Coordinates of C-alpha atoms in Angstrom, one line a residue:
M1 CA -36.0 3.7 -55.1
R2 CA -33.3 0.9 -55.6
I3 CA -30.6 3.3 -55.0
T4 CA -32.1 4.4 -51.7
K5 CA -32.5 0.9 -50.6
S6 CA -29.0 -0.1 -51.8
I7 CA -27.6 2.9 -49.4
A8 CA -29.8 1.7 -46.5
L9 CA -28.7 -1.7 -46.9
L10 CA -25.0 -0.6 -46.8
G11 CA -25.5 1.4 -43.7
C12 CA -27.0 -1.7 -41.8
L13 CA -24.0 -3.8 -42.9
L14 CA -21.4 -1.2 -41.6
Y15 CA -23.4 -0.7 -38.5
S16 CA -23.7 -4.4 -37.6
N17 CA -19.9 -4.9 -38.4
P18 CA -18.1 -5.4 -35.2
G19 CA -14.9 -4.1 -36.9
A20 CA -16.7 -0.6 -37.1
A21 CA -17.0 -0.1 -33.6
R22 CA -14.1 1.8 -32.3
I23 CA -14.1 0.2 -28.8
P24 CA -16.1 -3.0 -28.7
A25 CA -18.0 -3.1 -25.3
N26 CA -16.3 -6.4 -24.2
D27 CA -13.0 -4.5 -24.5
T28 CA -13.9 -2.2 -21.8
L29 CA -13.6 -2.9 -18.0
L30 CA -15.3 -0.3 -15.7
A31 CA -13.8 0.6 -12.4
R32 CA -16.6 -1.2 -10.5
Q33 CA -15.7 -4.7 -12.1
L34 CA -12.3 -4.7 -10.7
H35 CA -11.1 -6.6 -7.7
P36 CA -8.7 -4.7 -5.7
I37 CA -6.8 -5.3 -2.5
G38 CA -5.8 -2.8 0.0
R39 CA -7.7 0.4 1.4
T40 CA -9.8 1.1 -1.6
L41 CA -13.0 2.9 -2.3
L42 CA -15.6 3.0 -5.0
N43 CA -16.8 6.3 -4.9
T44 CA -20.3 7.9 -5.8
S45 CA -19.0 8.2 -9.5
K46 CA -18.4 4.5 -9.6
Q47 CA -14.7 5.2 -10.0
L48 CA -12.2 3.2 -7.8
E49 CA -10.0 5.0 -5.7
L50 CA -6.6 3.2 -4.4
V51 CA -6.0 4.8 -1.3
T52 CA -3.3 3.2 0.7
S53 CA 0.3 2.4 -0.2
A54 CA 0.5 -0.6 -2.8
A55 CA -3.2 -1.0 -3.1
H56 CA -3.7 -2.7 -6.2
F57 CA -5.4 -4.7 -8.8
G58 CA -4.9 -6.8 -11.8
V59 CA -6.1 -7.5 -15.3
S60 CA -5.6 -10.0 -18.2
F61 CA -5.8 -8.8 -21.8
T62 CA -5.0 -9.7 -25.3
G63 CA -2.8 -7.8 -27.8
S64 CA 0.1 -5.5 -27.0
T65 CA -1.5 -2.2 -25.6
C66 CA -3.7 -1.8 -22.3
T67 CA -5.1 2.0 -21.8
V68 CA -5.6 3.0 -18.5
Y69 CA -8.1 5.8 -17.6
V70 CA -6.6 7.3 -14.2
K71 CA -6.3 10.6 -12.5
A72 CA -4.9 11.8 -9.2
D73 CA -7.6 13.1 -6.8
N74 CA -6.2 16.5 -6.3
P75 CA -6.8 18.4 -9.7
D76 CA -3.9 20.4 -8.9
G77 CA -1.5 17.9 -8.1
Y78 CA 0.0 14.3 -9.2
N79 CA 0.6 11.0 -7.8
Y80 CA 2.3 7.7 -9.0
L81 CA 1.2 4.2 -10.1
Q82 CA 3.8 1.4 -10.6
Y83 CA 2.9 -1.9 -12.3
E84 CA 4.0 -5.3 -13.1
L85 CA 3.8 -6.9 -16.6
D86 CA 3.6 -10.6 -16.7
G87 CA 5.1 -10.9 -13.2
V88 CA 8.0 -8.6 -14.0
Y89 CA 8.0 -5.1 -12.3
Q90 CA 8.3 -2.4 -14.7
K91 CA 8.2 1.1 -13.5
R92 CA 6.4 4.1 -11.8
I93 CA 4.4 6.4 -13.8
R94 CA 3.2 10.0 -12.9
V95 CA -0.4 10.6 -12.7
E96 CA -1.9 14.0 -13.2
G97 CA -4.8 15.4 -11.4
K98 CA -6.2 16.7 -14.7
P99 CA -4.8 14.4 -17.3
T100 CA -5.0 15.1 -21.0
A101 CA -4.7 11.6 -22.0
P102 CA -5.2 8.3 -20.6
I103 CA -1.9 6.0 -19.6
I104 CA -0.9 3.6 -22.2
I105 CA 0.8 0.4 -20.9
N106 CA 2.8 -1.3 -23.7
A107 CA 3.8 -5.3 -24.0
P108 CA 6.7 -6.0 -26.1
I109 CA 4.6 -8.3 -28.2
G110 CA 0.9 -9.4 -28.8
G111 CA -0.7 -12.3 -27.4
K112 CA -2.2 -12.9 -23.8
H113 CA -0.8 -10.7 -20.7
Q114 CA -1.4 -9.9 -17.1
V115 CA -0.7 -6.5 -15.6
W116 CA -0.8 -5.6 -11.9
I117 CA -1.2 -1.8 -11.1
Y118 CA 0.0 -0.5 -7.7
K119 CA -0.5 2.7 -5.9
A120 CA 3.4 3.8 -5.3
T121 CA 2.5 6.5 -2.6
E122 CA 0.9 6.4 0.8
A123 CA -2.8 7.4 1.7
H124 CA -1.6 11.1 2.6
T125 CA -0.5 11.9 -0.9
G126 CA -4.1 11.3 -2.0
A127 CA -6.0 8.5 -3.9
L128 CA -5.5 7.4 -7.5
V129 CA -8.9 7.5 -9.1
F130 CA -9.5 4.8 -12.0
S131 CA -12.8 5.1 -14.1
K132 CA -11.9 2.2 -16.7
I133 CA -9.4 0.0 -18.4
V134 CA -9.6 -0.8 -22.1
A135 CA -7.7 -3.4 -24.0
G136 CA -8.3 -6.5 -26.2
N137 CA -10.3 -9.3 -24.4
I138 CA -9.9 -7.5 -20.9
K139 CA -10.6 -9.3 -17.5
A140 CA -10.3 -8.6 -14.1
L141 CA -7.9 -10.8 -12.0
T142 CA -8.9 -12.1 -8.9
V143 CA -6.6 -11.9 -5.9
P144 CA -5.0 -15.2 -5.4
L145 CA -6.2 -17.3 -2.5
Q146 CA -3.0 -16.9 -0.4
P147 CA -2.4 -15.8 3.3
L148 CA -2.8 -12.1 3.9
I149 CA -0.3 -10.1 6.0
E150 CA -0.8 -6.4 7.1
F151 CA 2.0 -4.2 7.5
I152 CA 1.3 -1.4 10.0
G153 CA 3.9 1.3 10.4
N154 CA 5.6 4.8 9.5
S155 CA 7.5 6.3 6.4
I156 CA 10.0 3.3 6.2
T157 CA 6.8 1.1 5.7
C158 CA 5.2 3.2 3.1
G159 CA 8.8 3.0 1.0
A160 CA 8.8 6.8 1.4
A161 CA 12.1 8.6 0.0
A162 CA 13.3 5.1 -1.2
D163 CA 13.7 5.6 -4.7
A164 CA 15.8 8.5 -6.2
S165 CA 16.2 7.0 -9.8
E166 CA 14.3 9.4 -11.5
I167 CA 14.1 12.4 -9.1
P168 CA 17.2 13.2 -7.0
C169 CA 16.8 13.5 -3.1
G170 CA 16.3 17.0 -2.1
S171 CA 14.5 17.8 -5.2
G172 CA 10.7 17.8 -6.2
Q173 CA 7.9 16.8 -3.7
Y174 CA 8.1 14.5 -0.8
H175 CA 6.3 11.7 -2.7
D176 CA 8.5 11.7 -5.8
Q177 CA 10.4 9.1 -4.4
H178 CA 8.1 6.8 -3.0
N179 CA 8.0 3.1 -4.0
A180 CA 5.6 1.3 -2.1
Y181 CA 5.9 -1.8 -4.3
K182 CA 9.3 -2.3 -3.4
A183 CA 9.1 -1.5 0.3
Y184 CA 10.1 -4.3 3.0
G185 CA 6.5 -5.5 3.6
P186 CA 5.4 -6.1 0.0
S187 CA 8.7 -7.4 -1.0
V188 CA 8.6 -10.2 1.9
A189 CA 4.9 -10.8 1.3
R190 CA 5.8 -11.6 -2.3
M191 CA 8.7 -13.8 -1.6
L192 CA 6.5 -16.1 0.8
Y193 CA 3.4 -15.9 -1.8
C194 CA 1.1 -13.8 0.5
N195 CA -1.3 -11.0 -0.2
Y196 CA -0.5 -8.0 1.7
I197 CA -2.0 -4.6 2.4
V198 CA 0.2 -1.5 3.9
S199 CA -1.4 0.6 6.6
S200 CA 1.2 3.5 7.2
V201 CA 1.9 7.0 7.4
S202 CA 5.1 9.0 7.2
G203 CA 6.3 10.5 10.5
I204 CA 3.6 8.8 12.5
G205 CA 4.2 6.8 16.1
I206 CA 2.5 5.0 18.6
Y207 CA 2.0 7.9 20.8
R208 CA 3.3 11.1 18.8
T209 CA 4.8 12.1 15.5
W210 CA 8.6 12.6 14.7
N211 CA 8.1 16.3 15.5
R212 CA 4.7 16.7 17.3
E213 CA 2.5 15.2 20.1
S214 CA -0.1 14.2 17.6
P215 CA -1.7 12.6 15.5
N216 CA -0.6 9.2 16.3
M217 CA -1.5 5.7 14.7
P218 CA -4.1 4.9 17.2
Q219 CA -5.9 8.1 16.4
V220 CA -6.1 7.6 12.7
Y221 CA -6.1 3.8 12.1
D222 CA -9.9 3.4 11.9
N223 CA -10.0 6.2 9.2
L224 CA -9.9 4.9 5.7
D225 CA -7.3 7.5 4.6
F226 CA -5.4 7.7 7.9
Q227 CA -6.5 11.4 8.1
V228 CA -7.1 12.5 11.6
N229 CA -10.5 14.4 10.8
S230 CA -11.8 12.0 8.1
T231 CA -15.2 10.9 8.2
R232 CA -14.6 8.0 5.9
K233 CA -14.3 4.8 8.2
W234 CA -12.4 1.7 7.3
N235 CA -14.5 -1.3 7.5
H236 CA -12.0 -3.7 9.2
A237 CA -14.0 -6.8 8.2
T238 CA -13.0 -6.4 4.6
Y239 CA -10.0 -8.5 5.4
Q240 CA -8.8 -11.1 7.9
P241 CA -5.2 -10.9 8.0
K242 CA -3.3 -14.1 9.2
I243 CA -0.6 -11.9 10.4
I244 CA -0.5 -8.1 11.5
S245 CA 3.0 -6.9 11.4
I246 CA 3.6 -3.5 13.5
A247 CA 6.7 -1.3 13.1
L248 CA 6.4 1.6 15.3
G249 CA 8.7 3.4 17.6
T250 CA 11.0 5.2 15.2
N251 CA 9.4 8.7 15.3
D252 CA 8.3 8.3 19.0
L253 CA 12.1 8.1 19.7
S254 CA 12.9 10.8 17.1
H255 CA 14.5 14.0 18.6
G256 CA 12.2 16.2 16.2
D257 CA 12.9 19.1 14.3
G258 CA 15.2 21.0 16.5
S259 CA 12.2 22.7 18.4
A260 CA 11.5 21.9 22.1
R261 CA 10.3 18.2 22.6
E262 CA 9.9 16.2 25.7
A263 CA 12.3 13.2 26.1
F264 CA 10.9 9.6 25.2
D265 CA 8.6 8.2 27.7
S266 CA 8.8 4.4 27.6
T267 CA 5.9 4.2 30.1
R268 CA 3.8 6.0 27.7
F269 CA 5.2 4.3 24.7
I270 CA 4.3 0.7 26.2
S271 CA 0.9 1.6 27.4
A272 CA -0.3 3.1 24.0
Y273 CA 1.1 0.1 22.3
V274 CA -0.6 -2.4 24.3
Q275 CA -3.8 -0.5 24.1
F276 CA -3.5 -0.5 19.9
I277 CA -2.9 -4.1 20.0
Q278 CA -6.0 -4.7 22.1
H279 CA -8.0 -2.4 19.7
I280 CA -6.7 -4.3 16.6
K281 CA -7.6 -7.8 18.5
Q282 CA -11.2 -6.4 18.6
Y283 CA -11.4 -6.8 14.9
H284 CA -8.9 -9.8 14.2
P285 CA -8.6 -11.8 17.3
D286 CA -7.2 -14.8 15.6
A287 CA -4.3 -12.7 13.8
Q288 CA -1.0 -13.5 14.7
I289 CA 0.8 -10.2 16.0
A290 CA 4.2 -9.3 15.0
L291 CA 6.2 -6.6 16.4
L292 CA 9.3 -5.2 14.4
S293 CA 12.1 -2.9 15.7
S294 CA 13.6 -0.4 13.3
P295 CA 17.0 -0.8 11.6
M296 CA 17.3 3.0 11.5
V297 CA 17.3 3.2 15.6
K298 CA 20.7 2.2 17.0
N299 CA 22.8 2.1 19.8
A300 CA 21.3 2.9 23.1
E301 CA 18.0 3.9 21.6
G302 CA 18.0 0.7 19.5
A303 CA 18.3 -1.2 22.7
L304 CA 15.7 0.9 24.6
L305 CA 13.2 0.0 21.8
Q306 CA 13.9 -3.6 21.9
R307 CA 13.2 -3.5 25.7
C308 CA 10.2 -1.7 25.2
L309 CA 8.9 -4.1 22.3
T310 CA 9.5 -7.0 24.9
A311 CA 7.8 -5.4 27.6
I312 CA 4.8 -5.0 25.2
K313 CA 5.1 -8.3 24.0
N314 CA 4.9 -9.8 27.6
Q315 CA 2.0 -7.4 28.7
V316 CA -0.3 -8.7 25.7
D317 CA 0.5 -12.3 26.4
A318 CA -0.6 -11.9 29.7
L319 CA -3.8 -10.4 28.8
Y320 CA -4.4 -13.2 26.3
P321 CA -3.3 -16.3 27.8
S322 CA -4.9 -18.7 25.4
G323 CA -4.2 -16.5 22.4
K324 CA -1.3 -16.7 20.0
K325 CA 1.7 -15.3 21.4
V326 CA 3.1 -11.9 20.2
A327 CA 6.1 -12.5 18.1
V328 CA 9.0 -10.0 18.1
F329 CA 11.7 -9.3 15.4
F330 CA 14.6 -7.3 15.8
F331 CA 16.3 -5.8 12.6
T332 CA 20.1 -5.7 12.3
P333 CA 21.1 -2.1 12.3
L334 CA 21.5 -0.6 8.8
E335 CA 23.1 2.5 7.4
P336 CA 20.3 3.7 5.0
H337 CA 20.9 5.1 1.5
G338 CA 17.7 6.6 0.7
C339 CA 16.6 10.2 1.1
T340 CA 16.3 12.0 4.5
G341 CA 17.8 9.3 6.3
H342 CA 15.6 6.5 4.9
P343 CA 16.4 3.0 3.4
D344 CA 16.5 3.0 -0.2
V345 CA 15.1 0.1 -2.4
A346 CA 18.2 -1.8 -2.1
D347 CA 18.0 -1.6 1.8
H348 CA 14.3 -2.5 1.6
Q349 CA 15.4 -5.6 0.0
I350 CA 18.0 -6.5 2.6
M351 CA 15.3 -6.0 5.3
A352 CA 12.8 -8.3 3.4
N353 CA 15.5 -10.9 3.2
E354 CA 16.1 -10.7 6.9
L355 CA 12.5 -10.9 7.5
K356 CA 11.7 -13.8 5.4
P357 CA 12.6 -16.7 7.8
F358 CA 10.7 -15.0 10.7
F359 CA 7.5 -14.5 8.6
K360 CA 8.0 -17.9 7.1
R361 CA 7.9 -19.5 10.5
L362 CA 4.8 -17.5 11.5
L363 CA 2.8 -18.7 8.4
G364 CA 3.6 -22.2 9.2
S365 CA 2.4 -22.0 13.0

């Protein structure tokens, strides 16, 4: 009897010992407890989906490791995340659709740390799906109270084809060279201590794509994932941007893939752009609209794009005489160094530096 009681007492002591638990409950942060920014979704399994370029969330933890349970939404595919550790950008990490192990983020030393995790790729690549984050004393970080800029655009705004540091241009899949974190929009927003969301689709324009007549941005903008036939709608009331930056036109002006293509129609372009801005203003009537040209569109076509953007500004200003005047920015032409004629990471930094005083002025107005 005494032996039995002793064994029972020892069992109770082991069970009640906090050190005996492999993962204490307060060291696990479930996906539903995170505070993301960007187009995101908490799915029916209570997993967090980061959908759009540079959608992100942050956590703080104590120790030297943070374990991230994440997968790509396509079981047969893969995706990429990228992260900051204690305010310093680290790297991209490939995320499998059928992961065999969680991703472990290592800090060089123990102590308290902050990690911000970003989706490196655009919405059409598929979502990153998070179930939980595990680390010592882990807590969800709230998004700082800062002005918000929304960046609407195409592959340039996505940061597509910008980063060949790991997989060279011309090899791998299209999204292997995506780097949304270092695209011009997120870069200039961080310079100005602003929050940001990126609403962009490779190849898209205001009335046509780079090689087809559709889909265009107005057709997909209201859909969570920018898929033309998507049934998942985006709730525009989720955020109230102070500035909405729109950079479209490169693909409308594109000569396509060599197949038959109608010449650029400036009248159609201007009309579609004005209607799109009117649509945006239904959701965000007080936001400052900023139209950006393209540093990739040069010479006669560059001048044509500038004339079109000026005409769009004038028409919208006339439609809303008491509203904020549309701002227009013309990039200095740039020779791109990324893949397939896109700007690389260094080019995006040049673009961000050029944009900084423009957005700084708009933020102060």
